XYZ file of C-alpha atoms in Angstrom:
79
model
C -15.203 64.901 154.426
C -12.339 62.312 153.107
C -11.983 61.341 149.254
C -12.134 57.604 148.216
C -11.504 56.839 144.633
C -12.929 54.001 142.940
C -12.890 52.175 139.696
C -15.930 50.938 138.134
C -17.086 49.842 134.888
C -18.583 51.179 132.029
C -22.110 49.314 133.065
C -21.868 50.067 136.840
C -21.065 53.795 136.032
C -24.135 54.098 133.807
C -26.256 52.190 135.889
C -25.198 54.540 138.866
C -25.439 57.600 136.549
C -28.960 56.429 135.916
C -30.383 56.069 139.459
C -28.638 59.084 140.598
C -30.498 61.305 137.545
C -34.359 59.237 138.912
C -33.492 59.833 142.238
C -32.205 63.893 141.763
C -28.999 63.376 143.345
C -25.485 63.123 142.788
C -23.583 60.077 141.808
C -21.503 60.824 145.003
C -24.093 61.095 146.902
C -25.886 58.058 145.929
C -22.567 55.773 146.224
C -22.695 57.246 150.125
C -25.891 56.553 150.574
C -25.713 52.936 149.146
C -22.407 52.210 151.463
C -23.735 53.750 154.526
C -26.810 51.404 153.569
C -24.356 47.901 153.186
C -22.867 48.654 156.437
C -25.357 49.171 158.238
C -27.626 46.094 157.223
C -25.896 44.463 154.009
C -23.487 42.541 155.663
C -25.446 41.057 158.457
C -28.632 40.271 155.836
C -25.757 37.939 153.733
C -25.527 35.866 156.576
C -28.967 34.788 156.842
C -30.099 31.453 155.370
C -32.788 30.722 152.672
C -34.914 29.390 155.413
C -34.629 33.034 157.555
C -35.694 34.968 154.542
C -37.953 32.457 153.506
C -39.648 31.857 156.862
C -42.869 33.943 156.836
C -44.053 31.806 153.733
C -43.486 28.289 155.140
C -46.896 26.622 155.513
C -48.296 28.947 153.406
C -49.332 26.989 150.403
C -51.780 23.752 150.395
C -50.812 20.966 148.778
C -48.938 17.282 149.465
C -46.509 17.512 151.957
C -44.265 14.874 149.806
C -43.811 16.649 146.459
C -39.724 16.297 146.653
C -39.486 12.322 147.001
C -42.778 10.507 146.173
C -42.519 9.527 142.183
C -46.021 9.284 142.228
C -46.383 13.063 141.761
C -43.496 13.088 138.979
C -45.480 11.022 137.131
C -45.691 13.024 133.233
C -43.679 15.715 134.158
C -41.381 17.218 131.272
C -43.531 15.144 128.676
């Protein structure tokens, strides 16, 4: 197995020393896990638009269709 070493902050360490202690595993081994994770799925789930990981709730809410350009429905808002 290679060695990488890595910088991270005060917050990131703690945060990583945190979840590591919940999850009873090593900081090392979390890190792996959580880059094995990225590659494998992070970096093709950032390229996906709001619509694409929105999609499954489109339609599901009743209401007017016009809500984003009729001022009728803006009508007291913010008072």
């Amino acid at each position: 197995m290679k060695t990488v070493s890595l910088r991270l902050s005060a917050s990131l360490d703690s945060r990583l020393a945190e979840a590591a202690r919940r999850r009873g595993t090593t900081k090392s081994a979390l890190a792996r896990e959580a880059l094995a994770t990225f590659l494998e799925t992070g970096a093709s789930a950032r390229r996906l638009s709001a619509y694409d990981l929105a999609k499954d709730l489109c339609g599901s809410l009743e209401g007017p269709g016009d809500l984003s350009y009729n001022k009728e429905h803006m009508e007291g808002f913010g008072e």
